[in-house]
Tab-separated table of N, CA and C and ligand atoms in Angstrom:
chain	number	residue	atom	x	y	z
A	1338	MET	N	204.693	159.267	117.880
A	1338	MET	CA	204.821	160.481	118.699
A	1338	MET	C	205.810	160.231	119.829
A	1339	ALA	N	206.728	161.146	120.051
A	1339	ALA	CA	207.742	160.992	121.082
A	1339	ALA	C	207.107	161.054	122.470
A	1340	SER	N	207.520	160.160	123.326
A	1340	SER	CA	206.960	160.159	124.677
A	1340	SER	C	207.802	161.015	125.613
A	1341	ARG	N	209.051	161.273	125.217
A	1341	ARG	CA	209.899	162.115	126.066
A	1341	ARG	C	209.823	163.556	125.599
A	1342	THR	N	209.597	164.447	126.493
A	1342	THR	CA	209.517	165.869	126.169
A	1342	THR	C	210.487	166.602	127.081
A	1343	PRO	N	211.260	167.504	126.522
A	1343	PRO	CA	212.201	168.246	127.372
A	1343	PRO	C	211.468	168.973	128.498
A	1344	ARG	N	212.103	169.012	129.641
A	1344	ARG	CA	211.498	169.643	130.818
A	1344	ARG	C	211.019	171.061	130.509
A	1345	GLY	N	211.819	171.796	129.732
A	1345	GLY	CA	211.498	173.185	129.440
A	1345	GLY	C	210.262	173.364	128.578
A	1346	ALA	N	209.755	172.284	127.992
A	1346	ALA	CA	208.602	172.405	127.107
A	1346	ALA	C	207.313	172.640	127.887
A	1347	TYR	N	207.307	172.295	129.159
A	1347	TYR	CA	206.068	172.406	129.943
A	1347	TYR	C	205.980	173.772	130.623
A	1348	THR	N	205.968	174.807	129.806
A	1348	THR	CA	205.947	176.145	130.377
A	1348	THR	C	204.626	176.851	130.118
A	1349	GLY	N	203.747	176.241	129.328
A	1349	GLY	CA	202.496	176.893	128.976
A	1349	GLY	C	201.424	176.650	130.017
A	1350	SER	N	200.203	177.012	129.654
A	1350	SER	CA	199.086	176.780	130.549
A	1350	SER	C	198.761	175.289	130.547
A	1351	PRO	N	198.099	174.803	131.595
A	1351	PRO	CA	197.742	173.383	131.604
A	1351	PRO	C	196.700	173.072	130.541
A	1352	CYS	N	196.533	171.798	130.247
A	1352	CYS	CA	195.510	171.358	129.301
A	1352	CYS	C	194.149	171.883	129.758
A	1353	ARG	N	193.418	172.515	128.850
A	1353	ARG	CA	192.140	173.112	129.231
A	1353	ARG	C	191.106	172.041	129.610
A	1354	SER	N	191.261	170.881	129.080
A	1354	SER	CA	190.278	169.831	129.317
A	1354	SER	C	190.544	169.071	130.620
A	1355	CYS	N	191.778	168.618	130.833
A	1355	CYS	CA	192.052	167.751	131.990
A	1355	CYS	C	192.959	168.425	133.018
A	1356	ARG	N	193.453	169.634	132.716
A	1356	ARG	CA	194.265	170.434	133.637
A	1356	ARG	C	195.650	169.856	133.892
A	1357	ARG	N	196.054	168.860	133.133
A	1357	ARG	CA	197.422	168.365	133.273
A	1357	ARG	C	198.373	169.285	132.512
A	1358	PRO	N	199.644	169.338	132.926
A	1358	PRO	CA	200.606	170.162	132.172
A	1358	PRO	C	200.741	169.647	130.747
A	1359	LYS	N	200.940	170.548	129.824
A	1359	LYS	CA	201.119	170.175	128.423
A	1359	LYS	C	202.146	171.105	127.796
A	1360	PRO	N	202.740	170.687	126.681
A	1360	PRO	CA	203.652	171.599	125.972
A	1360	PRO	C	202.898	172.836	125.520
A	1361	SER	N	203.538	173.993	125.627
A	1361	SER	CA	202.840	175.257	125.370
A	1361	SER	C	202.424	175.396	123.911
A	1362	ARG	N	203.100	174.679	122.990
A	1362	ARG	CA	202.765	174.862	121.582
A	1362	ARG	C	201.519	174.078	121.186
A	1363	LEU	N	201.010	173.223	122.062
A	1363	LEU	CA	199.829	172.430	121.748
A	1363	LEU	C	198.597	173.024	122.409
A	1364	TYR	N	197.444	172.832	121.763
A	1364	TYR	CA	196.185	173.328	122.319
A	1364	TYR	C	195.778	172.512	123.543
A	1365	LEU	N	196.003	171.197	123.471
A	1365	LEU	CA	195.605	170.286	124.537
A	1365	LEU	C	196.726	169.284	124.748
A	1366	CYS	N	196.685	168.539	125.856
A	1366	CYS	CA	197.649	167.453	126.024
A	1366	CYS	C	197.338	166.377	124.977
A	1367	ALA	N	198.306	165.518	124.729
A	1367	ALA	CA	198.138	164.510	123.674
A	1367	ALA	C	196.941	163.611	123.961
A	1368	GLY	N	196.723	163.255	125.207
A	1368	GLY	CA	195.625	162.364	125.563
A	1368	GLY	C	194.272	162.939	125.192
A	1369	CYS	N	194.105	164.238	125.397
A	1369	CYS	CA	192.838	164.890	125.050
A	1369	CYS	C	192.762	165.173	123.563
A	1370	TRP	N	193.870	165.585	122.987
A	1370	TRP	CA	193.903	165.933	121.562
A	1370	TRP	C	193.398	164.778	120.713
A	1371	PHE	N	193.811	163.564	121.050
A	1371	PHE	CA	193.459	162.427	120.197
A	1371	PHE	C	192.068	161.885	120.495
A	1372	GLN	N	191.362	162.498	121.429
A	1372	GLN	CA	189.934	162.191	121.592
A	1372	GLN	C	189.082	163.022	120.648
A	1373	ILE	N	189.679	164.085	120.111
A	1373	ILE	CA	188.955	164.964	119.183
A	1373	ILE	C	188.861	164.273	117.822
A	1374	PRO	N	187.702	164.335	117.159
A	1374	PRO	CA	187.585	163.714	115.828
A	1374	PRO	C	188.641	164.248	114.865
A	1375	ALA	N	189.079	163.388	113.936
A	1375	ALA	CA	190.168	163.744	113.015
A	1375	ALA	C	189.860	165.010	112.232
A	1376	ALA	N	188.617	165.184	111.805
A	1376	ALA	CA	188.267	166.363	111.002
A	1376	ALA	C	188.475	167.642	111.811
A	1377	ALA	N	188.106	167.597	113.085
A	1377	ALA	CA	188.270	168.779	113.930
A	1377	ALA	C	189.754	169.030	114.198
A	1378	ARG	N	190.528	167.944	114.380
A	1378	ARG	CA	191.978	168.117	114.588
A	1378	ARG	C	192.614	168.770	113.375
A	1379	ARG	N	192.197	168.320	112.183
A	1379	ARG	CA	192.739	168.911	110.953
A	1379	ARG	C	192.418	170.396	110.894
A	1380	ALA	N	191.179	170.754	111.196
A	1380	ALA	CA	190.773	172.158	111.140
A	1380	ALA	C	191.591	172.984	112.125
A	1381	LEU	N	191.784	172.446	113.321
A	1381	LEU	CA	192.520	173.195	114.346
A	1381	LEU	C	194.002	173.317	114.003
A	1382	SER	N	194.512	172.391	113.215
A	1382	SER	CA	195.941	172.395	112.878
A	1382	SER	C	196.246	173.264	111.675
A	1383	GLU	N	195.221	173.712	110.976
A	1383	GLU	CA	195.438	174.521	109.782
A	1383	GLU	C	196.149	175.815	110.121
A	1384	ARG	N	197.078	176.148	109.240
A	1384	ARG	CA	197.765	177.425	109.378
A	1384	ARG	C	197.257	178.354	108.297
A	1385	GLY	N	197.587	179.603	108.399
A	1385	GLY	CA	197.233	180.531	107.338
A	1385	GLY	C	196.484	181.724	107.882
A	1386	ASP	N	195.164	181.645	107.835
A	1386	ASP	CA	194.348	182.783	108.244
A	1386	ASP	C	194.286	182.861	109.767
A	1387	ARG	N	194.967	183.840	110.318
A	1387	ARG	CA	195.099	183.930	111.775
A	1387	ARG	C	193.748	184.181	112.463
A	1388	ALA	N	192.920	185.029	111.848
A	1388	ALA	CA	191.623	185.337	112.451
A	1388	ALA	C	190.765	184.075	112.552
A	1389	ARG	N	190.809	183.251	111.494
A	1389	ARG	CA	190.019	182.016	111.519
A	1389	ARG	C	190.622	181.020	112.502
A	1390	ALA	N	191.941	180.996	112.603
A	1390	ALA	CA	192.577	180.091	113.554
A	1390	ALA	C	192.135	180.426	114.977
A	1391	ILE	N	192.035	181.719	115.267
A	1391	ILE	CA	191.593	182.142	116.598
A	1391	ILE	C	190.125	181.764	116.807
A	1392	ALA	N	189.311	181.923	115.770
A	1392	ALA	CA	187.895	181.556	115.874
A	1392	ALA	C	187.747	180.058	116.132
A	1393	ARG	N	188.584	179.256	115.468
A	1393	ARG	CA	188.525	177.800	115.681
A	1393	ARG	C	188.947	177.446	117.092
A	1394	LEU	N	189.987	178.106	117.578
A	1394	LEU	CA	190.448	177.839	118.938
A	1394	LEU	C	189.359	178.213	119.946
A	1395	ARG	N	188.638	179.301	119.654
A	1395	ARG	CA	187.552	179.718	120.554
A	1395	ARG	C	186.450	178.647	120.578
A	1396	GLN	N	186.171	178.045	119.428
A	1396	GLN	CA	185.172	176.967	119.397
A	1396	GLN	C	185.609	175.795	120.261
A	1397	LEU	N	186.898	175.468	120.168
A	1397	LEU	CA	187.426	174.383	121.008
A	1397	LEU	C	187.247	174.717	122.484
A	1398	HIS	N	187.602	175.928	122.859
A	1398	HIS	CA	187.521	176.320	124.267
A	1398	HIS	C	186.070	176.360	124.742
A	1399	ASP	N	185.168	176.887	123.908
A	1399	ASP	CA	183.750	176.933	124.281
A	1399	ASP	C	183.207	175.523	124.503
A	1400	HIS	N	183.621	174.611	123.631
A	1400	HIS	CA	183.178	173.222	123.713
A	1400	HIS	C	183.624	172.607	125.043
A	1401	ILE	N	184.877	172.827	125.386
A	1401	ILE	CA	185.416	172.275	126.632
A	1401	ILE	C	184.755	172.948	127.831
A	1402	ASP	N	184.603	174.259	127.762
A	1402	ASP	CA	184.005	174.994	128.890
A	1402	ASP	C	182.557	174.563	129.120
A	1403	ALA	N	181.881	174.124	128.065
A	1403	ALA	CA	180.505	173.643	128.192
A	1403	ALA	C	180.467	172.187	128.645
A	1404	GLU	N	181.657	171.616	128.869
A	1404	GLU	CA	181.808	170.234	129.336
A	1404	GLU	C	181.180	169.229	128.388
A	1405	GLN	N	181.301	169.527	127.091
A	1405	GLN	CA	180.877	168.571	126.071
A	1405	GLN	C	181.986	167.547	125.858
A	1406	PRO	N	181.634	166.307	125.484
A	1406	PRO	CA	182.678	165.304	125.212
A	1406	PRO	C	183.572	165.736	124.053
A	1407	LEU	N	184.881	165.531	124.206
A	1407	LEU	CA	185.816	165.925	123.155
A	1407	LEU	C	185.497	165.212	121.839
A	1408	GLY	N	184.996	164.001	121.914
A	1408	GLY	CA	184.668	163.233	120.721
A	1408	GLY	C	183.524	163.814	119.920
A	1409	ASP	N	182.796	164.782	120.497
A	1409	ASP	CA	181.671	165.420	119.807
A	1409	ASP	C	182.064	166.736	119.167
A	1410	LEU	N	183.334	167.139	119.301
A	1410	LEU	CA	183.726	168.459	118.818
A	1410	LEU	C	183.603	168.569	117.306
A	1411	GLU	N	182.967	169.644	116.851
A	1411	GLU	CA	182.934	169.985	115.431
A	1411	GLU	C	183.445	171.416	115.305
A	1412	ILE	N	184.361	171.611	114.375
A	1412	ILE	CA	184.890	172.957	114.125
A	1412	ILE	C	184.227	173.475	112.865
A	1413	THR	N	183.493	174.569	113.009
A	1413	THR	CA	182.751	175.108	111.862
A	1413	THR	C	183.252	176.473	111.440
A	1414	ALA	N	184.190	177.046	112.194
A	1414	ALA	CA	184.703	178.382	111.859
A	1414	ALA	C	185.643	178.305	110.664
B	876	ZN	ZN1	194.254	166.959	128.574
């Protein structure tokens, strides 16, 4: 994974988990993303059904908002 990111990439909202700036195209900063179990990362990265993608993202956000450990995340949507 590239460690250098163009300055313009940090235009999105901060990481929902740690509040650090992150690239807008990612759900979380890399540090938080890789704390999520691989199965959940795969589910969140799936493309295709937009409604389900939104439901999965909502599960991620609910999990973080409930202050659950990222390593416990399960995506069931
Ligand atoms: Zn983070």
